[in-house]
Amino acid sequence: MWDSSWPRLLQGADREQLLEFLWQRFGMSPVIFEHYSLWQKGASVWLLAADVPLKMLSTLRIESVGLLFLRRVADRLKPTSAALQLFGAYASRNVITLTAEELQELWANRKLPQKFPVSPGYVIVRLQEEIVGCGLYLGDCLFSQFSKNLFMPQTWECLERG
């Protein structure tokens, strides 16, 4: 018997809905996630390797399981920055590449007023080829959705030195 603290395993149409979101929004093929299970509790969805022997753990009381992957925010799905750092390389759309100066401005001000060739909504923010995390683009401004603690002031000195 599963402890009631466990989230619900997403299967069938529920799972397909989340994978369809990732495909439509970011161009991430559902095949990427075939070896993972998705679990939901409330507005949060976690990702877990499908081969984890969960039956042995099912009686344990838990607070979370796996990687926090997505959250429902109002009527939208918002990917976590950690999830995008792991899987963002598979995205083919709604990716914004910033210069070090633009990223520093976004980090410092939590927004970057600028137009980008992406559709409004959640986007993947990267510096060159490195995924930084999640942003929210509203047509003429990019808003940071990643933790202010992701960088330290010294980060920018290191980037300038190259």
Short mmCIF file of C-alpha atoms in Angstrom, two decimals:
data_model
loop_
_atom_site.label_atom_id
_atom_site.label_comp_id
_atom_site.label_asym_id
_atom_site.label_seq_id
_atom_site.Cartn_x
_atom_site.Cartn_y
_atom_site.Cartn_z
CA MET A 1 0.00 0.00 0.00
CA TRP A 2 1.29 3.46 -0.93
CA ASP A 3 1.68 6.03 1.86
CA SER A 4 -0.74 8.93 1.28
CA SER A 5 2.16 11.41 1.17
CA TRP A 6 3.15 10.13 -2.28
CA PRO A 7 2.15 12.17 -5.33
CA ARG A 8 -0.01 10.57 -8.02
CA LEU A 9 1.73 8.77 -10.88
CA LEU A 10 0.77 10.45 -14.14
CA GLN A 11 -0.21 8.02 -16.85
CA GLY A 12 -2.19 8.04 -20.06
CA ALA A 13 -3.83 11.34 -21.03
CA ASP A 14 -2.46 13.19 -17.98
CA ARG A 15 1.11 12.29 -18.86
CA GLU A 16 0.53 12.97 -22.56
CA GLN A 17 -0.77 16.47 -21.78
CA LEU A 18 2.47 17.43 -20.06
CA LEU A 19 4.64 15.91 -22.78
CA GLU A 20 2.54 17.68 -25.43
CA PHE A 21 3.19 20.99 -23.65
CA LEU A 22 6.96 20.39 -23.81
CA TRP A 23 6.68 19.47 -27.49
CA GLN A 24 4.51 22.45 -28.45
CA ARG A 25 6.34 25.05 -26.36
CA PHE A 26 9.96 23.94 -26.66
CA GLY A 27 10.10 21.31 -29.41
CA MET A 28 11.23 18.66 -26.92
CA SER A 29 10.29 15.24 -28.27
CA PRO A 30 8.28 13.03 -25.88
CA VAL A 31 10.84 10.29 -26.63
CA ILE A 32 13.31 12.16 -24.40
CA PHE A 33 11.14 11.36 -21.38
CA GLU A 34 10.22 7.72 -22.12
CA HIS A 35 12.57 6.44 -19.40
CA TYR A 36 11.12 8.73 -16.74
CA SER A 37 7.96 8.66 -14.65
CA LEU A 38 5.99 11.82 -13.84
CA TRP A 39 4.36 12.35 -10.46
CA GLN A 40 1.92 15.10 -9.47
CA LYS A 41 0.77 16.49 -6.17
CA GLY A 42 -1.11 19.76 -6.14
CA ALA A 43 0.43 22.17 -8.64
CA SER A 44 3.81 20.41 -8.74
CA VAL A 45 5.08 17.70 -11.07
CA TRP A 46 8.23 15.69 -10.36
CA LEU A 47 10.36 13.65 -12.73
CA LEU A 48 11.90 10.36 -11.63
CA ALA A 49 13.89 7.71 -13.47
CA ALA A 50 11.41 4.99 -14.42
CA ASP A 51 13.67 2.17 -13.25
CA VAL A 52 13.77 3.24 -9.57
CA PRO A 53 12.39 0.33 -7.47
CA LEU A 54 9.54 2.33 -5.93
CA LYS A 55 7.57 -0.58 -4.44
CA MET A 56 10.30 -0.94 -1.81
CA LEU A 57 9.86 2.73 -0.88
CA SER A 58 6.07 2.93 -1.15
CA THR A 59 5.39 2.74 2.58
CA LEU A 60 7.74 5.62 3.41
CA ARG A 61 6.34 9.05 4.14
CA ILE A 62 7.90 11.51 1.71
CA GLU A 63 8.00 15.25 1.09
CA SER A 64 9.02 15.12 -2.57
CA VAL A 65 10.15 12.58 -5.11
CA GLY A 66 12.73 13.08 -7.84
CA LEU A 67 13.36 16.38 -9.60
CA LEU A 68 10.79 19.16 -9.34
CA PHE A 69 10.02 19.39 -13.04
CA LEU A 70 6.99 21.61 -13.68
CA ARG A 71 4.51 23.71 -11.74
CA ARG A 72 1.06 24.84 -12.68
CA VAL A 73 0.98 28.62 -12.41
CA ALA A 74 -2.54 29.93 -12.97
CA ASP A 75 -3.54 28.26 -16.24
CA ARG A 76 0.00 27.63 -17.51
CA LEU A 77 2.72 25.06 -17.00
CA LYS A 78 6.05 26.50 -15.86
CA PRO A 79 9.18 24.36 -16.15
CA THR A 80 11.70 24.68 -13.33
CA SER A 81 15.13 26.06 -14.07
CA ALA A 82 16.70 22.82 -12.83
CA ALA A 83 14.62 20.81 -15.31
CA LEU A 84 15.59 23.15 -18.13
CA GLN A 85 19.26 22.92 -17.18
CA LEU A 86 19.03 19.14 -17.60
CA PHE A 87 16.76 18.92 -20.66
CA GLY A 88 16.94 22.36 -22.29
CA ALA A 89 19.60 21.23 -24.74
CA TYR A 90 16.85 19.19 -26.46
CA ALA A 91 14.74 22.31 -27.12
CA SER A 92 14.40 23.63 -30.64
CA ARG A 93 12.19 26.68 -29.99
CA ASN A 94 11.51 29.44 -27.48
CA VAL A 95 15.16 29.62 -26.46
CA ILE A 96 16.76 33.00 -25.80
CA THR A 97 20.54 33.29 -25.95
CA LEU A 98 21.93 36.26 -24.04
CA THR A 99 25.31 37.93 -23.95
CA ALA A 100 27.08 38.08 -20.59
CA GLU A 101 26.09 41.75 -20.30
CA GLU A 102 22.42 41.02 -21.01
CA LEU A 103 22.41 38.16 -18.52
CA GLN A 104 23.97 40.38 -15.87
CA GLU A 105 21.27 43.00 -16.46
CA LEU A 106 18.54 40.35 -16.25
CA TRP A 107 20.04 38.99 -13.02
CA ALA A 108 20.46 42.43 -11.43
CA ASN A 109 17.09 43.92 -12.46
CA ARG A 110 15.03 40.70 -12.75
CA LYS A 111 13.93 41.95 -16.19
CA LEU A 112 15.44 42.80 -19.55
CA PRO A 113 13.34 45.13 -21.72
CA GLN A 114 14.11 43.84 -25.20
CA LYS A 115 12.40 42.08 -28.09
CA PHE A 116 13.37 38.50 -28.91
CA PRO A 117 12.32 36.19 -31.77
CA VAL A 118 10.27 33.86 -29.55
CA SER A 119 6.60 33.61 -28.68
CA PRO A 120 5.30 35.07 -25.41
CA GLY A 121 5.34 32.67 -22.47
CA TYR A 122 7.93 30.69 -20.59
CA VAL A 123 11.27 30.45 -22.38
CA ILE A 124 14.66 28.87 -21.92
CA VAL A 125 17.40 31.38 -21.11
CA ARG A 126 20.96 30.52 -21.96
CA LEU A 127 24.39 32.10 -22.06
CA GLN A 128 26.08 30.87 -25.21
CA GLU A 129 25.44 27.09 -25.02
CA GLU A 130 24.88 26.93 -21.24
CA ILE A 131 21.30 26.78 -20.03
CA VAL A 132 20.76 29.27 -17.21
CA GLY A 133 17.10 28.58 -16.49
CA CYS A 134 13.54 29.68 -17.04
CA GLY A 135 12.40 33.12 -18.14
CA LEU A 136 9.02 34.67 -18.86
CA TYR A 137 8.83 36.62 -22.10
CA LEU A 138 5.90 39.00 -22.50
CA GLY A 139 6.51 40.38 -25.98
CA ASP A 140 8.85 43.26 -25.21
CA CYS A 141 10.41 42.27 -21.91
CA LEU A 142 12.11 39.17 -20.53
CA PHE A 143 11.58 38.47 -16.82
CA SER A 144 13.90 36.22 -14.85
CA GLN A 145 12.27 33.15 -13.32
CA PHE A 146 15.48 31.74 -11.92
CA SER A 147 16.79 32.26 -8.42
CA LYS A 148 18.56 35.51 -7.66
CA ASN A 149 21.05 33.28 -5.79
CA LEU A 150 22.05 31.49 -9.00
CA PHE A 151 24.94 33.91 -9.46
CA MET A 152 27.28 35.81 -7.18
CA PRO A 153 28.63 39.28 -7.98
CA GLN A 154 32.03 37.64 -8.67
CA THR A 155 30.47 35.62 -11.50
CA TRP A 156 30.55 38.63 -13.77
CA GLU A 157 34.27 39.24 -13.13
CA CYS A 158 34.97 35.62 -14.18
CA LEU A 159 32.91 36.00 -17.35
CA GLU A 160 34.74 39.20 -18.29
CA ARG A 161 38.09 37.43 -17.96
CA GLY A 162 36.74 34.68 -20.25
#
